Amino acid sequence: MMNISTICTLCLVAAVCCGEACSSCPVLECWFVQEKTGRGGGLAAATTLEKSLLHIQTDPHPAESQQAPPDIHPDRVYLITDPAGTLCHRSLNPPRGSVEKPQCEINPFLPQPSTLKWASPLTDSASSPIYLQADWFSTALQGLSGQLAVSTITRAPTATKEHRVVLSVTTTTVSVQSRLGGPVLLDCGLWADPSSPLSGSGFAVEWRYQFRGDGRLVLAYDGKTDRLADVQEEGATLDYEGLHQRGNASLILREAKVRHSGLYICTVYLPYLVAQVTMELQVVEPPSLSIHPSPLPLAVPGQSFTVQCEASGFAPLALELSWEFKGTDGKSRPLGSGSLTGHRQAWDGTYSQSTRLELDSAELDLGRGGEVTCVAVHLGGTRRASVTLNVIGFSSPSIEDSMAMVGVALVLYGLIKFVSWTVTSSGSDEAGQREKKDK
């Protein structure tokens, strides 16, 4: 089994910083957030926000004197060495003059052992190494357009401003949509500095799920002892070979279900260190539509009847149902949303909803009929279902019908004239024959 030092040489430099993904390293504007030291009282400590500047580089070299902008204190300008190049990703380095900027927050970090069952073996020793006596920062970043999220732990010799990334955790799936029943991959990559004495003592990975205040453990893995936690969600797994060889801690869900929608947290532990990234998964399934009755019965002017449209098997909950009518002239017009029912949830977590529409051929001016359409607008896409409405005995025939009626009248007139002429001719012949007999 490879240790974390082996992972370091193989993972994020290739995974995150490939091709054109890395360009010149950025100068990141960041918020430095820390709690004010309070004196009792039982109240939560207030926090302070200060603008800071992070100069990123991949190779350690002496810091050049950097003049701080007027709105940034010189003590909040830092030099960050990131050998993996993760912080040089193009999504963290917008074009000059760009209005949109990456999100960045930096906090003081206190290294301490973890008490979790799957991470506590990393710090079996009761003593803390001298290496921990330094200034530690935790930095959270999110790239442009949600392309990348990064969490780093950096270390600097005490009272200096030259930091080096010791641990970084990344994801390129900040927001994911998946169809119901399909496989899902939630990306999470880890990198640890091979020169750090903490990187040779193993690692642990934890995946948690949160949704509307509720949370659960999905999977936890102790990379030092190669053991899984007793609690593991069905259908969830890791690529364990990829985790040890390439730092690939991605979560694999074999079959997406509605209950999988929510926030996922990938947390990576080193001895005394922890970093995590979050991502959102939304399972989306468009509705299936059906109209009843189908086909619609023949209608006469002034007749009213009810048509119902049912949308089923969709997720998430939000759905807009409406009706449209397209006449024989090809023109469409809305008929409103009808009478909507409440949502119903099926055994698989999907939802259904119905709408009823009262059709009055005279009141709604449906003419000679046309096409009635149910429209469902959903995150998974717009769906339509249509039925044909035929109105018979309509009082204002179309031009085509008028022409047909004239043609029929002419034919009937000709037929009547022919029969009349035939009868008249036959009567004349019979009268002539009787007159000859009389003579």
Short mmCIF file of C-alpha atoms in Angstrom, two decimals:
data_model
loop_
_atom_site.label_atom_id
_atom_site.label_comp_id
_atom_site.label_asym_id
_atom_site.label_seq_id
_atom_site.Cartn_x
_atom_site.Cartn_y
_atom_site.Cartn_z
CA MET A 1 0.00 0.00 0.00
CA MET A 2 1.33 3.44 -0.90
CA ASN A 3 1.54 6.10 1.78
CA ILE A 4 0.50 9.70 1.46
CA SER A 5 3.96 10.76 0.29
CA THR A 6 3.58 8.62 -2.82
CA ILE A 7 0.20 10.18 -3.51
CA CYS A 8 1.70 13.64 -3.43
CA THR A 9 3.95 13.09 -6.40
CA LEU A 10 1.12 11.83 -8.60
CA CYS A 11 -2.13 13.62 -7.92
CA LEU A 12 -3.17 17.22 -8.30
CA VAL A 13 -0.36 18.49 -10.45
CA ALA A 14 -1.61 16.23 -13.23
CA ALA A 15 -5.30 16.17 -12.31
CA VAL A 16 -5.93 19.86 -11.75
CA CYS A 17 -3.05 21.56 -13.51
CA CYS A 18 -3.12 19.89 -16.92
CA GLY A 19 -3.07 21.33 -20.43
CA GLU A 20 -4.10 24.97 -20.30
CA ALA A 21 -5.72 24.64 -16.88
CA CYS A 22 -2.69 26.29 -15.28
CA SER A 23 -1.32 29.57 -16.48
CA SER A 24 0.55 32.22 -14.56
CA CYS A 25 -0.22 32.00 -10.89
CA PRO A 26 -2.64 34.62 -9.62
CA VAL A 27 -2.58 37.28 -6.98
CA LEU A 28 -5.72 36.47 -5.01
CA GLU A 29 -7.79 38.99 -3.15
CA CYS A 30 -9.01 37.34 0.02
CA TRP A 31 -10.93 38.08 3.20
CA PHE A 32 -8.95 37.42 6.36
CA VAL A 33 -11.48 36.30 8.98
CA GLN A 34 -10.67 35.78 12.66
CA GLU A 35 -12.46 35.89 15.97
CA LYS A 36 -11.80 38.66 18.42
CA THR A 37 -10.58 37.43 21.78
CA GLY A 38 -13.38 38.09 24.25
CA ARG A 39 -13.53 38.10 28.01
CA GLY A 40 -16.23 35.72 29.21
CA GLY A 41 -19.85 36.76 29.24
CA GLY A 42 -21.03 33.63 27.48
CA LEU A 43 -21.54 35.48 24.20
CA ALA A 44 -20.18 34.31 20.89
CA ALA A 45 -16.95 36.00 19.95
CA ALA A 46 -17.21 38.71 17.32
CA THR A 47 -15.34 38.28 14.06
CA THR A 48 -13.24 40.74 12.12
CA LEU A 49 -12.92 40.98 8.34
CA GLU A 50 -9.78 42.34 6.73
CA LYS A 51 -8.80 42.47 3.10
CA SER A 52 -5.71 40.44 2.29
CA LEU A 53 -3.60 39.60 -0.72
CA LEU A 54 -2.16 36.19 -1.58
CA HIS A 55 0.74 36.03 -4.04
CA ILE A 56 0.78 32.46 -5.40
CA GLN A 57 3.86 30.66 -6.70
CA THR A 58 4.71 27.03 -7.41
CA ASP A 59 8.44 27.12 -6.73
CA PRO A 60 9.84 28.49 -3.47
CA HIS A 61 12.00 31.50 -4.05
CA PRO A 62 12.75 34.60 -2.01
CA ALA A 63 9.81 36.94 -1.77
CA GLU A 64 10.07 40.10 -3.80
CA SER A 65 9.01 43.30 -2.15
CA GLN A 66 5.35 43.78 -2.99
CA GLN A 67 3.70 47.14 -2.49
CA ALA A 68 0.33 46.62 -0.82
CA PRO A 69 -2.71 48.44 -2.24
CA PRO A 70 -3.93 51.38 -0.15
CA ASP A 71 -6.91 49.44 1.21
CA ILE A 72 -4.84 46.42 2.36
CA HIS A 73 -2.56 46.46 5.40
CA PRO A 74 1.00 45.29 4.63
CA ASP A 75 0.67 42.62 7.36
CA ARG A 76 -2.11 41.02 5.30
CA VAL A 77 -0.02 40.41 2.19
CA TYR A 78 1.20 36.81 2.01
CA LEU A 79 3.38 34.72 -0.26
CA ILE A 80 1.93 31.22 -0.80
CA THR A 81 4.05 28.44 -2.32
CA ASP A 82 1.88 25.70 -3.81
CA PRO A 83 4.06 22.97 -5.38
CA ALA A 84 0.97 21.18 -6.75
CA GLY A 85 -0.11 24.29 -8.66
CA THR A 86 -3.71 23.86 -7.55
CA LEU A 87 -4.05 27.55 -6.74
CA CYS A 88 -2.86 28.42 -10.25
CA HIS A 89 -5.98 27.00 -11.88
CA ARG A 90 -7.42 29.30 -14.55
CA SER A 91 -10.73 29.63 -12.68
CA LEU A 92 -8.82 31.34 -9.85
CA ASN A 93 -7.05 33.71 -12.24
CA PRO A 94 -9.62 35.86 -14.08
CA PRO A 95 -8.57 38.18 -16.90
CA ARG A 96 -7.32 41.56 -15.82
CA GLY A 97 -10.17 43.99 -15.39
CA SER A 98 -12.75 41.24 -14.95
CA VAL A 99 -15.67 42.16 -12.73
CA GLU A 100 -16.23 38.58 -11.58
CA LYS A 101 -13.59 37.37 -9.14
CA PRO A 102 -12.93 34.11 -7.27
CA GLN A 103 -14.26 33.81 -3.75
CA CYS A 104 -11.59 33.50 -1.09
CA GLU A 105 -11.52 33.37 2.70
CA ILE A 106 -8.55 32.76 4.95
CA ASN A 107 -8.64 31.89 8.66
CA PRO A 108 -6.08 31.10 11.36
CA PHE A 109 -5.90 27.33 11.89
CA LEU A 110 -5.02 25.39 15.03
CA PRO A 111 -3.59 21.90 14.39
CA GLN A 112 -5.03 19.30 16.73
CA PRO A 113 -5.64 15.55 16.79
CA SER A 114 -8.99 14.18 15.63
CA THR A 115 -11.21 12.16 17.96
CA LEU A 116 -13.09 10.43 15.13
CA LYS A 117 -12.70 6.68 15.06
CA TRP A 118 -11.39 6.60 11.49
CA ALA A 119 -8.97 9.53 11.97
CA SER A 120 -7.68 9.09 15.53
CA PRO A 121 -5.11 6.39 14.55
CA LEU A 122 -3.25 9.12 12.65
CA THR A 123 -2.15 10.68 15.95
CA ASP A 124 -1.37 7.70 18.18
CA SER A 125 1.55 9.56 19.69
CA ALA A 126 0.65 11.60 22.76
CA SER A 127 3.21 14.30 21.93
CA SER A 128 2.91 16.95 19.23
CA PRO A 129 5.84 17.38 16.85
CA ILE A 130 7.89 20.55 16.94
CA TYR A 131 6.86 20.99 13.29
CA LEU A 132 3.45 22.19 14.51
CA GLN A 133 5.01 25.21 16.23
CA ALA A 134 4.36 27.65 13.40
CA ASP A 135 1.66 29.88 11.94
CA TRP A 136 -1.09 27.88 10.25
CA PHE A 137 -3.83 29.13 7.95
CA SER A 138 -6.89 27.50 6.45
CA THR A 139 -7.99 28.91 3.08
CA ALA A 140 -11.23 28.22 1.19
CA LEU A 141 -11.56 29.26 -2.45
CA GLN A 142 -14.15 28.92 -5.18
CA GLY A 143 -13.28 29.55 -8.81
CA LEU A 144 -15.22 31.44 -11.43
CA SER A 145 -18.56 29.94 -12.52
CA GLY A 146 -18.25 27.18 -9.93
CA GLN A 147 -15.54 25.37 -11.90
CA LEU A 148 -13.41 24.56 -8.87
CA ALA A 149 -13.51 24.59 -5.07
CA VAL A 150 -10.29 24.35 -3.06
CA SER A 151 -9.48 24.08 0.63
CA THR A 152 -5.86 24.36 1.74
CA ILE A 153 -3.88 24.19 4.97
CA THR A 154 -0.72 26.30 4.82
CA ARG A 155 2.21 26.66 7.20
CA ALA A 156 4.65 29.50 7.77
CA PRO A 157 7.52 29.78 10.23
CA THR A 158 6.36 31.84 13.18
CA ALA A 159 6.11 35.59 12.56
CA THR A 160 6.74 35.26 8.81
CA LYS A 161 4.37 35.70 5.89
CA GLU A 162 5.82 33.07 3.57
CA HIS A 163 3.43 30.12 3.62
CA ARG A 164 3.65 26.71 2.00
CA VAL A 165 0.68 24.49 1.18
CA VAL A 166 0.84 21.33 3.28
CA LEU A 167 -2.59 19.88 2.43
CA SER A 168 -5.09 20.73 -0.30
CA VAL A 169 -8.48 19.24 -1.11
CA THR A 170 -10.24 20.07 -4.37
CA THR A 171 -13.41 19.36 -6.29
CA THR A 172 -14.40 20.11 -9.88
CA THR A 173 -18.04 19.10 -9.28
CA VAL A 174 -19.20 22.02 -7.16
CA SER A 175 -22.74 21.63 -8.48
CA VAL A 176 -23.96 18.42 -10.12
CA GLN A 177 -27.25 17.38 -11.71
CA SER A 178 -28.06 13.73 -12.36
CA ARG A 179 -31.01 11.83 -13.80
CA LEU A 180 -32.84 9.41 -11.56
CA GLY A 181 -31.28 5.93 -11.56
CA GLY A 182 -28.01 6.96 -13.19
CA PRO A 183 -24.52 6.67 -11.67
CA VAL A 184 -23.05 9.75 -9.98
CA LEU A 185 -19.42 10.77 -9.47
CA LEU A 186 -18.70 13.48 -6.90
CA ASP A 187 -15.13 14.60 -7.45
CA CYS A 188 -12.70 15.03 -4.55
CA GLY A 189 -8.92 15.08 -4.86
CA LEU A 190 -6.30 15.35 -2.11
CA TRP A 191 -2.69 16.43 -2.17
CA ALA A 192 -0.15 16.51 0.67
CA ASP A 193 3.30 18.04 0.65
CA PRO A 194 5.81 15.16 0.50
CA SER A 195 8.38 17.29 2.32
CA SER A 196 6.11 17.62 5.35
CA PRO A 197 6.70 15.15 8.21
CA LEU A 198 2.91 14.82 8.53
CA SER A 199 2.49 13.30 5.08
CA GLY A 200 4.11 9.97 5.89
CA SER A 201 1.75 8.93 8.68
CA GLY A 202 -1.33 8.05 6.65
CA PHE A 203 -4.61 9.81 5.92
CA ALA A 204 -8.36 9.41 6.35
CA VAL A 205 -11.32 10.37 4.13
CA GLU A 206 -14.86 11.08 5.24
CA TRP A 207 -17.99 11.79 3.17
CA ARG A 208 -21.03 13.32 4.84
CA TYR A 209 -24.46 14.30 3.55
CA GLN A 210 -26.57 17.27 4.66
CA PHE A 211 -30.04 18.41 3.62
CA ARG A 212 -32.25 20.96 5.39
CA GLY A 213 -30.51 20.53 8.70
CA ASP A 214 -30.40 16.75 8.64
CA GLY A 215 -27.12 14.94 8.11
CA ARG A 216 -25.68 11.46 7.93
CA LEU A 217 -22.38 9.72 7.40
CA VAL A 218 -22.14 8.31 3.89
CA LEU A 219 -18.72 6.68 4.05
CA ALA A 220 -15.49 6.93 6.06
CA TYR A 221 -12.14 5.32 5.27
CA ASP A 222 -8.99 5.02 7.35
CA GLY A 223 -6.17 4.99 4.82
CA LYS A 224 -3.56 4.18 7.45
CA THR A 225 -5.13 0.86 8.46
CA ASP A 226 -7.06 0.34 5.19
CA ARG A 227 -10.39 0.05 6.98
CA LEU A 228 -13.89 1.32 6.35
CA ALA A 229 -16.14 2.65 9.10
CA ASP A 230 -18.93 0.35 10.23
CA VAL A 231 -21.52 2.75 8.81
CA GLN A 232 -21.61 2.92 5.03
CA GLU A 233 -24.50 3.97 2.82
CA GLU A 234 -25.71 1.32 0.41
CA GLY A 235 -24.52 1.93 -3.15
CA ALA A 236 -21.75 4.36 -2.11
CA THR A 237 -18.08 3.51 -2.68
CA LEU A 238 -14.62 4.91 -3.41
CA ASP A 239 -11.97 4.02 -5.95
CA TYR A 240 -9.57 2.76 -3.30
CA GLU A 241 -6.77 2.03 -5.74
CA GLY A 242 -7.10 5.50 -7.24
CA LEU A 243 -7.21 6.99 -3.75
CA HIS A 244 -3.86 5.48 -2.75
CA GLN A 245 -2.16 5.96 -6.10
CA ARG A 246 -3.50 9.30 -7.33
CA GLY A 247 -5.19 10.95 -4.36
CA ASN A 248 -8.61 10.37 -5.95
CA ALA A 249 -11.09 10.46 -3.05
CA SER A 250 -14.18 10.84 -5.29
CA LEU A 251 -17.46 9.38 -4.08
CA ILE A 252 -19.31 7.02 -6.44
CA LEU A 253 -23.08 6.55 -6.12
CA ARG A 254 -24.10 3.58 -8.25
CA GLU A 255 -27.75 4.62 -8.64
CA ALA A 256 -29.04 8.14 -8.03
CA LYS A 257 -32.19 8.35 -5.93
CA VAL A 258 -34.31 11.34 -4.97
CA ARG A 259 -33.03 11.11 -1.37
CA HIS A 260 -29.49 11.67 -2.63
CA SER A 261 -30.23 15.31 -3.48
CA GLY A 262 -28.42 17.59 -1.05
CA LEU A 263 -25.03 18.84 0.10
CA TYR A 264 -22.01 16.52 0.23
CA ILE A 265 -18.86 17.24 2.25
CA CYS A 266 -15.54 15.57 1.44
CA THR A 267 -13.19 15.83 4.43
CA VAL A 268 -9.55 14.74 4.39
CA TYR A 269 -7.52 14.18 7.54
CA LEU A 270 -3.76 14.18 8.03
CA PRO A 271 -2.20 13.96 11.48
CA TYR A 272 -3.35 17.17 13.25
CA LEU A 273 -4.70 18.65 9.99
CA VAL A 274 -8.11 18.63 8.30
CA ALA A 275 -9.48 20.22 5.12
CA GLN A 276 -12.82 19.83 3.36
CA VAL A 277 -14.77 20.87 0.28
CA THR A 278 -18.52 20.89 -0.27
CA MET A 279 -20.58 20.17 -3.37
CA GLU A 280 -24.26 20.02 -4.20
CA LEU A 281 -26.02 17.16 -5.95
CA GLN A 282 -29.49 17.55 -7.42
CA VAL A 283 -31.29 14.53 -8.79
CA VAL A 284 -33.57 15.76 -11.58
CA GLU A 285 -36.26 13.75 -13.32
CA PRO A 286 -38.73 15.42 -15.73
CA PRO A 287 -42.47 14.59 -15.50
CA SER A 288 -44.43 12.13 -17.61
CA LEU A 289 -47.76 13.54 -18.82
CA SER A 290 -51.08 11.84 -19.51
CA ILE A 291 -54.45 13.36 -20.46
CA HIS A 292 -57.86 11.89 -19.59
CA PRO A 293 -60.13 11.23 -21.35
CA SER A 294 -58.17 10.49 -24.49
CA PRO A 295 -59.44 10.79 -27.13
CA LEU A 296 -61.89 13.53 -26.20
CA PRO A 297 -65.58 12.89 -26.96
CA LEU A 298 -67.28 14.74 -29.82
CA ALA A 299 -68.68 18.06 -28.65
CA VAL A 300 -71.51 20.25 -29.84
CA PRO A 301 -71.64 24.05 -29.51
CA GLY A 302 -72.46 25.04 -25.94
CA GLN A 303 -71.49 21.68 -24.46
CA SER A 304 -69.03 21.65 -21.52
CA PHE A 305 -66.89 18.82 -20.22
CA THR A 306 -63.79 18.29 -18.07
CA VAL A 307 -60.31 17.24 -19.18
CA GLN A 308 -57.56 16.24 -16.74
CA CYS A 309 -53.77 16.20 -17.09
CA GLU A 310 -51.56 14.25 -14.70
CA ALA A 311 -47.82 14.86 -14.31
CA SER A 312 -46.03 12.01 -12.54
CA GLY A 313 -42.58 10.71 -11.66
CA PHE A 314 -40.81 14.08 -11.41
CA ALA A 315 -38.23 15.53 -9.04
CA PRO A 316 -37.56 18.04 -7.58
CA LEU A 317 -40.92 19.34 -6.40
CA ALA A 318 -41.21 22.61 -8.36
CA LEU A 319 -43.52 22.28 -11.38
CA GLU A 320 -45.70 24.64 -13.46
CA LEU A 321 -48.75 23.17 -15.19
CA SER A 322 -50.84 25.05 -17.77
CA TRP A 323 -53.16 24.53 -20.73
CA GLU A 324 -53.06 25.75 -24.33
CA PHE A 325 -55.51 25.58 -27.23
CA LYS A 326 -54.58 25.57 -30.90
CA GLY A 327 -57.49 26.15 -33.26
CA THR A 328 -57.98 24.92 -36.80
CA ASP A 329 -56.61 28.27 -37.97
CA GLY A 330 -53.21 27.34 -36.45
CA LYS A 331 -53.29 30.05 -33.78
CA SER A 332 -52.47 29.12 -30.16
CA ARG A 333 -53.72 30.79 -26.98
CA PRO A 334 -53.36 30.02 -23.27
CA LEU A 335 -56.25 28.58 -21.27
CA GLY A 336 -54.69 29.09 -17.82
CA SER A 337 -53.51 26.59 -15.23
CA GLY A 338 -56.90 25.04 -14.55
CA SER A 339 -57.67 23.62 -11.11
CA LEU A 340 -54.46 22.26 -9.55
CA THR A 341 -54.26 19.45 -7.00
CA GLY A 342 -51.66 19.14 -4.27
CA HIS A 343 -48.43 17.20 -4.72
CA ARG A 344 -48.33 13.48 -3.98
CA GLN A 345 -45.11 11.57 -3.29
CA ALA A 346 -44.49 8.06 -4.57
CA TRP A 347 -42.50 5.27 -2.92
CA ASP A 348 -39.36 6.23 -4.88
CA GLY A 349 -39.49 9.85 -3.72
CA THR A 350 -40.78 11.29 -7.01
CA TYR A 351 -43.83 13.53 -7.12
CA SER A 352 -47.08 13.75 -9.05
CA GLN A 353 -49.61 16.55 -9.57
CA SER A 354 -52.79 17.00 -11.63
CA THR A 355 -54.73 19.85 -13.20
CA ARG A 356 -58.36 19.87 -14.36
CA LEU A 357 -59.77 22.16 -17.01
CA GLU A 358 -63.46 22.86 -17.66
CA LEU A 359 -64.00 23.15 -21.41
CA ASP A 360 -67.07 25.05 -22.65
CA SER A 361 -67.02 25.18 -26.44
CA ALA A 362 -69.18 28.30 -26.52
CA GLU A 363 -67.70 30.26 -23.60
CA LEU A 364 -64.09 29.59 -24.57
CA ASP A 365 -64.81 30.23 -28.26
CA LEU A 366 -63.33 26.93 -29.36
CA GLY A 367 -64.76 27.27 -32.86
CA ARG A 368 -64.85 24.06 -34.78
CA GLY A 369 -62.34 22.46 -32.39
CA GLY A 370 -58.58 22.03 -32.46
CA GLU A 371 -55.82 20.74 -30.22
CA VAL A 372 -55.85 20.95 -26.42
CA THR A 373 -52.34 20.77 -24.90
CA CYS A 374 -51.13 20.27 -21.33
CA VAL A 375 -47.76 21.97 -20.69
CA ALA A 376 -45.44 21.08 -17.79
CA VAL A 377 -42.43 23.35 -17.12
CA HIS A 378 -39.82 21.66 -14.91
CA LEU A 379 -36.12 21.88 -14.10
CA GLY A 380 -35.67 18.66 -16.08
CA GLY A 381 -37.24 20.21 -19.18
CA THR A 382 -40.61 21.20 -20.65
CA ARG A 383 -43.03 18.41 -21.50
CA ARG A 384 -46.26 18.54 -23.59
CA ALA A 385 -49.20 16.22 -24.14
CA SER A 386 -52.06 16.95 -26.59
CA VAL A 387 -55.51 15.64 -27.53
CA THR A 388 -57.80 16.61 -30.41
CA LEU A 389 -61.13 18.35 -29.78
CA ASN A 390 -63.83 18.07 -32.44
CA VAL A 391 -66.89 20.35 -32.32
CA ILE A 392 -69.75 19.23 -34.58
CA GLY A 393 -72.80 21.20 -35.80
CA PHE A 394 -70.92 24.47 -35.67
CA SER A 395 -73.13 27.37 -36.96
CA SER A 396 -70.49 29.25 -38.91
CA PRO A 397 -68.92 26.89 -41.43
CA SER A 398 -65.53 27.55 -42.86
CA ILE A 399 -64.92 28.68 -46.47
CA GLU A 400 -64.02 25.15 -47.43
CA ASP A 401 -67.24 23.81 -45.91
CA SER A 402 -69.26 26.55 -47.64
CA MET A 403 -67.75 25.68 -51.00
CA ALA A 404 -68.46 22.01 -50.37
CA MET A 405 -72.05 22.79 -49.47
CA VAL A 406 -72.49 24.84 -52.68
CA GLY A 407 -71.08 21.95 -54.66
CA VAL A 408 -73.43 19.49 -53.01
CA ALA A 409 -76.37 21.84 -53.67
CA LEU A 410 -75.48 22.09 -57.34
CA VAL A 411 -75.22 18.33 -57.62
CA LEU A 412 -78.59 17.90 -55.91
CA TYR A 413 -80.14 20.57 -58.15
CA GLY A 414 -78.84 18.82 -61.24
CA LEU A 415 -80.09 15.46 -59.98
CA ILE A 416 -83.54 16.88 -59.28
CA LYS A 417 -83.73 18.48 -62.71
CA PHE A 418 -82.68 15.21 -64.31
CA VAL A 419 -85.31 13.21 -62.43
CA SER A 420 -87.94 15.83 -63.22
CA TRP A 421 -87.04 15.78 -66.91
CA THR A 422 -87.12 11.97 -66.91
CA VAL A 423 -90.56 11.83 -65.26
CA THR A 424 -91.94 14.51 -67.59
CA SER A 425 -90.58 12.76 -70.66
CA SER A 426 -91.99 9.42 -69.54
CA GLY A 427 -95.43 10.97 -68.90
CA SER A 428 -95.51 12.53 -72.37
CA ASP A 429 -94.72 9.18 -74.04
CA GLU A 430 -97.52 7.40 -72.16
CA ALA A 431 -100.06 10.11 -73.09
CA GLY A 432 -99.09 9.82 -76.76
CA GLN A 433 -99.57 6.06 -76.72
CA ARG A 434 -103.05 6.34 -75.11
CA GLU A 435 -104.05 8.91 -77.76
CA LYS A 436 -103.05 6.52 -80.57
CA LYS A 437 -105.11 3.75 -79.01
CA ASP A 438 -108.18 5.99 -78.75
CA LYS A 439 -107.90 6.90 -82.42
#
